[in-house]
């Protein structure tokens, strides 16, 4: 437990063999591909696949991004950048149809896959087919919502046709979640066969600066420079080692204290832990904000992977309970002890961009124990036997609270358990390894999507500045289940036809102001129904050694979005 957590609790009584690492070159980059030796990345949440279509976990999307690329990326400022295409399609340049029913993407000439074959518009069309194939269980299905077909009039041109006018037509193929797959490699991996294509999922052929040489799920990956990469002289590093497993603490020390690694991702460490590490002078902490929110999700169905989704959760089906649990939290303390300047209390699940941020939920950071107790009293939850735990109709107010193994998250669990005890709820805390919790193993009972608990804590973000695809994650048909391979982001199994109707309205609304107004209303429905409880608006916090140049941390895209530009600085 951190010192800040101990202070925050105050008077509260708490019940409670890898690849060899070679030294990196120290000379400055001079434009020669592979001149800088090995780049060493520490992603303590180990990737389980290198196919982002089979996992919604950020760790898997990140690990795949040096290999697989989208048509366009998002800059650190959240602006679209043409990546594999000649330009960003717009209504002004004629590539977005006047009726908003199609968008035309034009590939750069001469693009090749790392195996030397040509990248064509057929690969774009195939990727759509891959994610929408019946029984595929595609984790990114929401990004392909409303796409009817993709026309390929020539090898460089792909015209995406929508079933309805699409005011924001960039949900697919923009950002690392929806890269282009090689049709030839994945041709036999459609539908139910997708998960079993280990060779393709663990070693996808891409267009990025690196290609896979070895992948160990839940452990690590090795990459080598793609000698067919389109930019001469890049990447500067000959190989990349991405180590998975361990902890955020180990990752931070490996970069900031010992210098064994060059880059440490997602350092969810208390500021009074991270600060002294950086003070050693070997490296620097970097932070970026977008829409990443640490949150609680409430399971509205009976927990357990065998549950059908029709059996309600006897405790959390009561909105009064959900609201009381939220009122008992002190988000300001959580933000202070968990993130310091890299976090701020969040009252919205959609905290930005500013135009999209609702002002209807302010004040949530203030803890209100009196109101929480009154809510439970009025809803019939009473401690009739004096054991400190409320009950109603023979059902005790008992909860299981699951999250990934991480020092900050375990601190948050400890705080929440005690605050909830004070309002009459008993909580069992559980934590599983991040590689399992955020993994894509449909056979594991402990994944985020299986939600084998009453409450889960995790972080999520919009894939880009427009939140339509993100907010679609709470639609009725986005709930994970055996039929869709346990994919989907509506893990709490909330279903409100009014929400879905408004979501459909968003998908056909033009004009930024009107779209923002609808998005704010959707946010308010989620937050005010306590389907999800936003906790912290998190900045992405990572660190790199002082000898690593070219890093531009990006909270809108993969943190490895410009890894082709990374290089070793001279001493």
PDB file of N, CA, C and O in Angstrom, residues 342-393:
ATOM      1  N   UNK A 342      -1.563  13.309 -13.380  1.00  0.00           N
ATOM      2  CA  UNK A 342      -1.905  12.540 -14.583  1.00  0.00           C
ATOM      3  C   UNK A 342      -3.350  12.052 -14.570  1.00  0.00           C
ATOM      4  O   UNK A 342      -3.732  11.236 -15.403  1.00  0.00           O
ATOM      5  N   UNK A 343      -4.153  12.551 -13.635  1.00  0.00           N
ATOM      6  CA  UNK A 343      -5.552  12.165 -13.585  1.00  0.00           C
ATOM      7  C   UNK A 343      -6.394  13.259 -12.968  1.00  0.00           C
ATOM      8  O   UNK A 343      -5.874  14.167 -12.307  1.00  0.00           O
ATOM      9  N   UNK A 344      -7.702  13.190 -13.199  1.00  0.00           N
ATOM     10  CA  UNK A 344      -8.636  14.137 -12.600  1.00  0.00           C
ATOM     11  C   UNK A 344      -9.976  13.425 -12.439  1.00  0.00           C
ATOM     12  O   UNK A 344     -10.322  12.552 -13.243  1.00  0.00           O
ATOM     13  N   UNK A 345     -10.735  13.771 -11.393  1.00  0.00           N
ATOM     14  CA  UNK A 345     -12.021  13.099 -11.189  1.00  0.00           C
ATOM     15  C   UNK A 345     -12.903  13.210 -12.429  1.00  0.00           C
ATOM     16  O   UNK A 345     -12.968  14.270 -13.064  1.00  0.00           O
ATOM     17  N   UNK A 346     -13.581  12.133 -12.765  1.00  0.00           N
ATOM     18  CA  UNK A 346     -14.420  12.101 -13.965  1.00  0.00           C
ATOM     19  C   UNK A 346     -15.879  11.921 -13.574  1.00  0.00           C
ATOM     20  O   UNK A 346     -16.219  11.007 -12.818  1.00  0.00           O
ATOM     21  N   UNK A 347     -16.731  12.780 -14.101  1.00  0.00           N
ATOM     22  CA  UNK A 347     -18.175  12.648 -13.908  1.00  0.00           C
ATOM     23  C   UNK A 347     -18.864  12.173 -15.178  1.00  0.00           C
ATOM     24  O   UNK A 347     -20.064  11.890 -15.154  1.00  0.00           O
ATOM     25  N   UNK A 348     -18.129  12.123 -16.283  1.00  0.00           N
ATOM     26  CA  UNK A 348     -18.677  11.687 -17.567  1.00  0.00           C
ATOM     27  C   UNK A 348     -17.867  10.528 -18.109  1.00  0.00           C
ATOM     28  O   UNK A 348     -16.646  10.477 -17.941  1.00  0.00           O
ATOM     29  N   UNK A 349     -18.550   9.618 -18.794  1.00  0.00           N
ATOM     30  CA  UNK A 349     -17.851   8.535 -19.455  1.00  0.00           C
ATOM     31  C   UNK A 349     -17.222   9.045 -20.744  1.00  0.00           C
ATOM     32  O   UNK A 349     -16.330   8.433 -21.320  1.00  0.00           O
ATOM     33  N   UNK A 350     -17.689  10.197 -21.206  1.00  0.00           N
ATOM     34  CA  UNK A 350     -17.155  10.872 -22.391  1.00  0.00           C
ATOM     35  C   UNK A 350     -16.660  12.249 -21.953  1.00  0.00           C
ATOM     36  O   UNK A 350     -17.398  13.228 -22.007  1.00  0.00           O
ATOM     37  N   UNK A 351     -15.401  12.357 -21.495  1.00  0.00           N
ATOM     38  CA  UNK A 351     -14.914  13.615 -20.926  1.00  0.00           C
ATOM     39  C   UNK A 351     -14.447  14.643 -21.958  1.00  0.00           C
ATOM     40  O   UNK A 351     -14.135  15.782 -21.608  1.00  0.00           O
ATOM     41  N   UNK A 352     -14.364  14.254 -23.216  1.00  0.00           N
ATOM     42  CA  UNK A 352     -13.877  15.181 -24.226  1.00  0.00           C
ATOM     43  C   UNK A 352     -14.091  14.600 -25.604  1.00  0.00           C
ATOM     44  O   UNK A 352     -14.534  13.441 -25.739  1.00  0.00           O
ATOM     45  N   UNK A 353     -13.757  15.395 -26.627  1.00  0.00           N
ATOM     46  CA  UNK A 353     -13.326  16.797 -26.601  1.00  0.00           C
ATOM     47  C   UNK A 353     -14.339  17.694 -25.885  1.00  0.00           C
ATOM     48  O   UNK A 353     -15.480  17.268 -25.666  1.00  0.00           O
ATOM     49  N   UNK A 354     -13.936  18.925 -25.527  1.00  0.00           N
ATOM     50  CA  UNK A 354     -14.778  19.773 -24.682  1.00  0.00           C
ATOM     51  C   UNK A 354     -16.218  19.918 -25.159  1.00  0.00           C
ATOM     52  O   UNK A 354     -17.149  19.946 -24.348  1.00  0.00           O
ATOM     53  N   UNK A 355     -16.425  19.987 -26.472  1.00  0.00           N
ATOM     54  CA  UNK A 355     -17.777  20.147 -26.997  1.00  0.00           C
ATOM     55  C   UNK A 355     -18.670  18.968 -26.645  1.00  0.00           C
ATOM     56  O   UNK A 355     -19.891  19.112 -26.517  1.00  0.00           O
ATOM     57  N   UNK A 356     -18.069  17.799 -26.453  1.00  0.00           N
ATOM     58  CA  UNK A 356     -18.830  16.581 -26.182  1.00  0.00           C
ATOM     59  C   UNK A 356     -19.001  16.310 -24.684  1.00  0.00           C
ATOM     60  O   UNK A 356     -19.683  15.366 -24.305  1.00  0.00           O
ATOM     61  N   UNK A 357     -18.380  17.110 -23.849  1.00  0.00           N
ATOM     62  CA  UNK A 357     -18.405  16.858 -22.409  1.00  0.00           C
ATOM     63  C   UNK A 357     -19.652  17.468 -21.778  1.00  0.00           C
ATOM     64  O   UNK A 357     -19.869  18.681 -21.829  1.00  0.00           O
ATOM     65  N   UNK A 358     -20.491  16.637 -21.164  1.00  0.00           N
ATOM     66  CA  UNK A 358     -21.726  17.098 -20.535  1.00  0.00           C
ATOM     67  C   UNK A 358     -21.419  17.870 -19.252  1.00  0.00           C
ATOM     68  O   UNK A 358     -20.479  17.554 -18.517  1.00  0.00           O
ATOM     69  N   UNK A 359     -22.255  18.889 -18.991  1.00  0.00           N
ATOM     70  CA  UNK A 359     -22.138  19.619 -17.719  1.00  0.00           C
ATOM     71  C   UNK A 359     -23.281  19.256 -16.771  1.00  0.00           C
ATOM     72  O   UNK A 359     -23.521  19.945 -15.781  1.00  0.00           O
ATOM     73  N   UNK A 360     -23.975  18.161 -17.088  1.00  0.00           N
ATOM     74  CA  UNK A 360     -25.145  17.772 -16.291  1.00  0.00           C
ATOM     75  C   UNK A 360     -24.801  16.873 -15.109  1.00  0.00           C
ATOM     76  O   UNK A 360     -25.695  16.502 -14.342  1.00  0.00           O
ATOM     77  N   UNK A 361     -23.552  16.504 -14.966  1.00  0.00           N
ATOM     78  CA  UNK A 361     -23.187  15.529 -13.933  1.00  0.00           C
ATOM     79  C   UNK A 361     -22.119  16.041 -12.981  1.00  0.00           C
ATOM     80  O   UNK A 361     -21.512  15.259 -12.255  1.00  0.00           O
ATOM     81  N   UNK A 362     -21.886  17.350 -12.999  1.00  0.00           N
ATOM     82  CA  UNK A 362     -20.851  17.911 -12.141  1.00  0.00           C
ATOM     83  C   UNK A 362     -21.200  17.710 -10.681  1.00  0.00           C
ATOM     84  O   UNK A 362     -22.382  17.617 -10.305  1.00  0.00           O
ATOM     85  N   UNK A 363     -20.180  17.631  -9.869  1.00  0.00           N
ATOM     86  CA  UNK A 363     -20.372  17.421  -8.440  1.00  0.00           C
ATOM     87  C   UNK A 363     -20.226  15.987  -8.003  1.00  0.00           C
ATOM     88  O   UNK A 363     -20.254  15.686  -6.803  1.00  0.00           O
ATOM     89  N   UNK A 364     -20.036  15.075  -8.980  1.00  0.00           N
ATOM     90  CA  UNK A 364     -19.940  13.657  -8.625  1.00  0.00           C
ATOM     91  C   UNK A 364     -18.707  13.348  -7.794  1.00  0.00           C
ATOM     92  O   UNK A 364     -18.655  12.319  -7.124  1.00  0.00           O
ATOM     93  N   UNK A 365     -17.707  14.226  -7.864  1.00  0.00           N
ATOM     94  CA  UNK A 365     -16.477  13.938  -7.125  1.00  0.00           C
ATOM     95  C   UNK A 365     -16.665  14.045  -5.618  1.00  0.00           C
ATOM     96  O   UNK A 365     -15.821  13.589  -4.837  1.00  0.00           O
ATOM     97  N   UNK A 366     -17.774  14.652  -5.190  1.00  0.00           N
ATOM     98  CA  UNK A 366     -18.031  14.811  -3.756  1.00  0.00           C
ATOM     99  C   UNK A 366     -18.703  13.556  -3.200  1.00  0.00           C
ATOM    100  O   UNK A 366     -19.770  13.143  -3.654  1.00  0.00           O
ATOM    101  N   UNK A 367     -18.086  12.980  -2.214  1.00  0.00           N
ATOM    102  CA  UNK A 367     -18.656  11.804  -1.541  1.00  0.00           C
ATOM    103  C   UNK A 367     -19.857  12.224  -0.699  1.00  0.00           C
ATOM    104  O   UNK A 367     -19.839  13.276  -0.058  1.00  0.00           O
ATOM    105  N   UNK A 368     -20.919  11.411  -0.716  1.00  0.00           N
ATOM    106  CA  UNK A 368     -22.120  11.742   0.067  1.00  0.00           C
ATOM    107  C   UNK A 368     -22.654  10.468   0.726  1.00  0.00           C
ATOM    108  O   UNK A 368     -23.566   9.810   0.220  1.00  0.00           O
ATOM    109  N   UNK A 369     -22.070  10.126   1.856  1.00  0.00           N
ATOM    110  CA  UNK A 369     -22.460   8.914   2.573  1.00  0.00           C
ATOM    111  C   UNK A 369     -23.895   9.001   3.080  1.00  0.00           C
ATOM    112  O   UNK A 369     -24.642   8.006   3.052  1.00  0.00           O
ATOM    113  N   UNK A 370     -24.311  10.167   3.539  1.00  0.00           N
ATOM    114  CA  UNK A 370     -25.658  10.330   4.085  1.00  0.00           C
ATOM    115  C   UNK A 370     -26.706  10.028   3.011  1.00  0.00           C
ATOM    116  O   UNK A 370     -27.679   9.302   3.256  1.00  0.00           O
ATOM    117  N   UNK A 371     -26.493  10.566   1.806  1.00  0.00           N
ATOM    118  CA  UNK A 371     -27.434  10.325   0.714  1.00  0.00           C
ATOM    119  C   UNK A 371     -27.419   8.858   0.297  1.00  0.00           C
ATOM    120  O   UNK A 371     -28.463   8.285  -0.039  1.00  0.00           O
ATOM    121  N   UNK A 372     -26.247   8.239   0.319  1.00  0.00           N
ATOM    122  CA  UNK A 372     -26.144   6.831  -0.063  1.00  0.00           C
ATOM    123  C   UNK A 372     -26.942   5.953   0.895  1.00  0.00           C
ATOM    124  O   UNK A 372     -27.686   5.050   0.480  1.00  0.00           O
ATOM    125  N   UNK A 373     -26.809   6.209   2.189  1.00  0.00           N
ATOM    126  CA  UNK A 373     -27.539   5.410   3.177  1.00  0.00           C
ATOM    127  C   UNK A 373     -29.049   5.634   3.050  1.00  0.00           C
ATOM    128  O   UNK A 373     -29.842   4.693   3.162  1.00  0.00           O
ATOM    129  N   UNK A 374     -29.440   6.894   2.812  1.00  0.00           N
ATOM    130  CA  UNK A 374     -30.867   7.201   2.695  1.00  0.00           C
ATOM    131  C   UNK A 374     -31.482   6.498   1.487  1.00  0.00           C
ATOM    132  O   UNK A 374     -32.626   6.020   1.553  1.00  0.00           O
ATOM    133  N   UNK A 375     -30.729   6.417   0.393  1.00  0.00           N
ATOM    134  CA  UNK A 375     -31.209   5.721  -0.798  1.00  0.00           C
ATOM    135  C   UNK A 375     -31.480   4.250  -0.510  1.00  0.00           C
ATOM    136  O   UNK A 375     -32.509   3.699  -0.901  1.00  0.00           O
ATOM    137  N   UNK A 376     -30.561   3.627   0.176  1.00  0.00           N
ATOM    138  CA  UNK A 376     -30.730   2.207   0.494  1.00  0.00           C
ATOM    139  C   UNK A 376     -31.884   1.989   1.464  1.00  0.00           C
ATOM    140  O   UNK A 376     -32.655   1.026   1.326  1.00  0.00           O
ATOM    141  N   UNK A 377     -32.005   2.892   2.423  1.00  0.00           N
ATOM    142  CA  UNK A 377     -33.134   2.792   3.357  1.00  0.00           C
ATOM    143  C   UNK A 377     -34.459   2.852   2.605  1.00  0.00           C
ATOM    144  O   UNK A 377     -35.361   2.022   2.819  1.00  0.00           O
ATOM    145  N   UNK A 378     -34.578   3.836   1.725  1.00  0.00           N
ATOM    146  CA  UNK A 378     -35.849   4.040   1.022  1.00  0.00           C
ATOM    147  C   UNK A 378     -36.153   2.919   0.042  1.00  0.00           C
ATOM    148  O   UNK A 378     -37.312   2.703  -0.325  1.00  0.00           O
ATOM    149  N   UNK A 379     -35.122   2.190  -0.378  1.00  0.00           N
ATOM    150  CA  UNK A 379     -35.321   1.090  -1.312  1.00  0.00           C
ATOM    151  C   UNK A 379     -35.518  -0.245  -0.586  1.00  0.00           C
ATOM    152  O   UNK A 379     -35.614  -1.285  -1.238  1.00  0.00           O
ATOM    153  N   UNK A 380     -35.560  -0.193   0.738  1.00  0.00           N
ATOM    154  CA  UNK A 380     -35.863  -1.398   1.493  1.00  0.00           C
ATOM    155  C   UNK A 380     -34.673  -2.244   1.874  1.00  0.00           C
ATOM    156  O   UNK A 380     -34.845  -3.380   2.365  1.00  0.00           O
ATOM    157  N   UNK A 381     -33.461  -1.729   1.701  1.00  0.00           N
ATOM    158  CA  UNK A 381     -32.262  -2.466   2.099  1.00  0.00           C
ATOM    159  C   UNK A 381     -31.939  -2.071   3.551  1.00  0.00           C
ATOM    160  O   UNK A 381     -31.501  -0.958   3.821  1.00  0.00           O
ATOM    161  N   UNK A 382     -32.164  -3.005   4.481  1.00  0.00           N
ATOM    162  CA  UNK A 382     -32.058  -2.722   5.914  1.00  0.00           C
ATOM    163  C   UNK A 382     -31.128  -3.727   6.580  1.00  0.00           C
ATOM    164  O   UNK A 382     -31.127  -4.917   6.241  1.00  0.00           O
ATOM    165  N   UNK A 383     -30.344  -3.224   7.545  1.00  0.00           N
ATOM    166  CA  UNK A 383     -29.515  -4.121   8.366  1.00  0.00           C
ATOM    167  C   UNK A 383     -30.360  -4.569   9.553  1.00  0.00           C
ATOM    168  O   UNK A 383     -30.321  -3.981  10.633  1.00  0.00           O
ATOM    169  N   UNK A 384     -31.111  -5.628   9.344  1.00  0.00           N
ATOM    170  CA  UNK A 384     -32.079  -6.059  10.363  1.00  0.00           C
ATOM    171  C   UNK A 384     -31.458  -6.842  11.502  1.00  0.00           C
ATOM    172  O   UNK A 384     -32.017  -6.894  12.605  1.00  0.00           O
ATOM    173  N   UNK A 385     -30.304  -7.473  11.274  1.00  0.00           N
ATOM    174  CA  UNK A 385     -29.718  -8.308  12.325  1.00  0.00           C
ATOM    175  C   UNK A 385     -28.476  -7.684  12.953  1.00  0.00           C
ATOM    176  O   UNK A 385     -27.811  -8.309  13.782  1.00  0.00           O
ATOM    177  N   UNK A 386     -28.140  -6.457  12.538  1.00  0.00           N
ATOM    178  CA  UNK A 386     -27.050  -5.742  13.173  1.00  0.00           C
ATOM    179  C   UNK A 386     -25.659  -6.230  12.830  1.00  0.00           C
ATOM    180  O   UNK A 386     -24.696  -5.886  13.531  1.00  0.00           O
ATOM    181  N   UNK A 387     -25.515  -7.004  11.761  1.00  0.00           N
ATOM    182  CA  UNK A 387     -24.176  -7.488  11.397  1.00  0.00           C
ATOM    183  C   UNK A 387     -23.444  -6.543  10.457  1.00  0.00           C
ATOM    184  O   UNK A 387     -22.342  -6.840  10.000  1.00  0.00           O
ATOM    185  N   UNK A 388     -24.057  -5.386  10.176  1.00  0.00           N
ATOM    186  CA  UNK A 388     -23.407  -4.404   9.313  1.00  0.00           C
ATOM    187  C   UNK A 388     -23.691  -4.572   7.845  1.00  0.00           C
ATOM    188  O   UNK A 388     -23.257  -3.742   7.033  1.00  0.00           O
ATOM    189  N   UNK A 389     -24.391  -5.629   7.456  1.00  0.00           N
ATOM    190  CA  UNK A 389     -24.695  -5.890   6.054  1.00  0.00           C
ATOM    191  C   UNK A 389     -26.207  -5.783   5.846  1.00  0.00           C
ATOM    192  O   UNK A 389     -26.992  -6.463   6.519  1.00  0.00           O
ATOM    193  N   UNK A 390     -26.616  -4.948   4.930  1.00  0.00           N
ATOM    194  CA  UNK A 390     -28.040  -4.765   4.646  1.00  0.00           C
ATOM    195  C   UNK A 390     -28.590  -5.977   3.884  1.00  0.00           C
ATOM    196  O   UNK A 390     -27.854  -6.672   3.187  1.00  0.00           O
ATOM    197  N   UNK A 391     -29.886  -6.156   3.968  1.00  0.00           N
ATOM    198  CA  UNK A 391     -30.534  -7.203   3.196  1.00  0.00           C
ATOM    199  C   UNK A 391     -31.946  -6.747   2.836  1.00  0.00           C
ATOM    200  O   UNK A 391     -32.510  -5.835   3.454  1.00  0.00           O
ATOM    201  N   UNK A 392     -32.498  -7.404   1.831  1.00  0.00           N
ATOM    202  CA  UNK A 392     -33.875  -7.142   1.424  1.00  0.00           C
ATOM    203  C   UNK A 392     -34.472  -8.440   0.886  1.00  0.00           C
ATOM    204  O   UNK A 392     -33.871  -9.080   0.012  1.00  0.00           O
ATOM    205  N   UNK A 393     -35.606  -8.815   1.404  1.00  0.00           N
ATOM    206  CA  UNK A 393     -36.304 -10.030   0.962  1.00  0.00           C
ATOM    207  C   UNK A 393     -35.381 -11.249   0.985  1.00  0.00           C
ATOM    208  O   UNK A 393     -35.386 -12.075   0.073  1.00  0.00           O
TER     209      UNK A 393
END
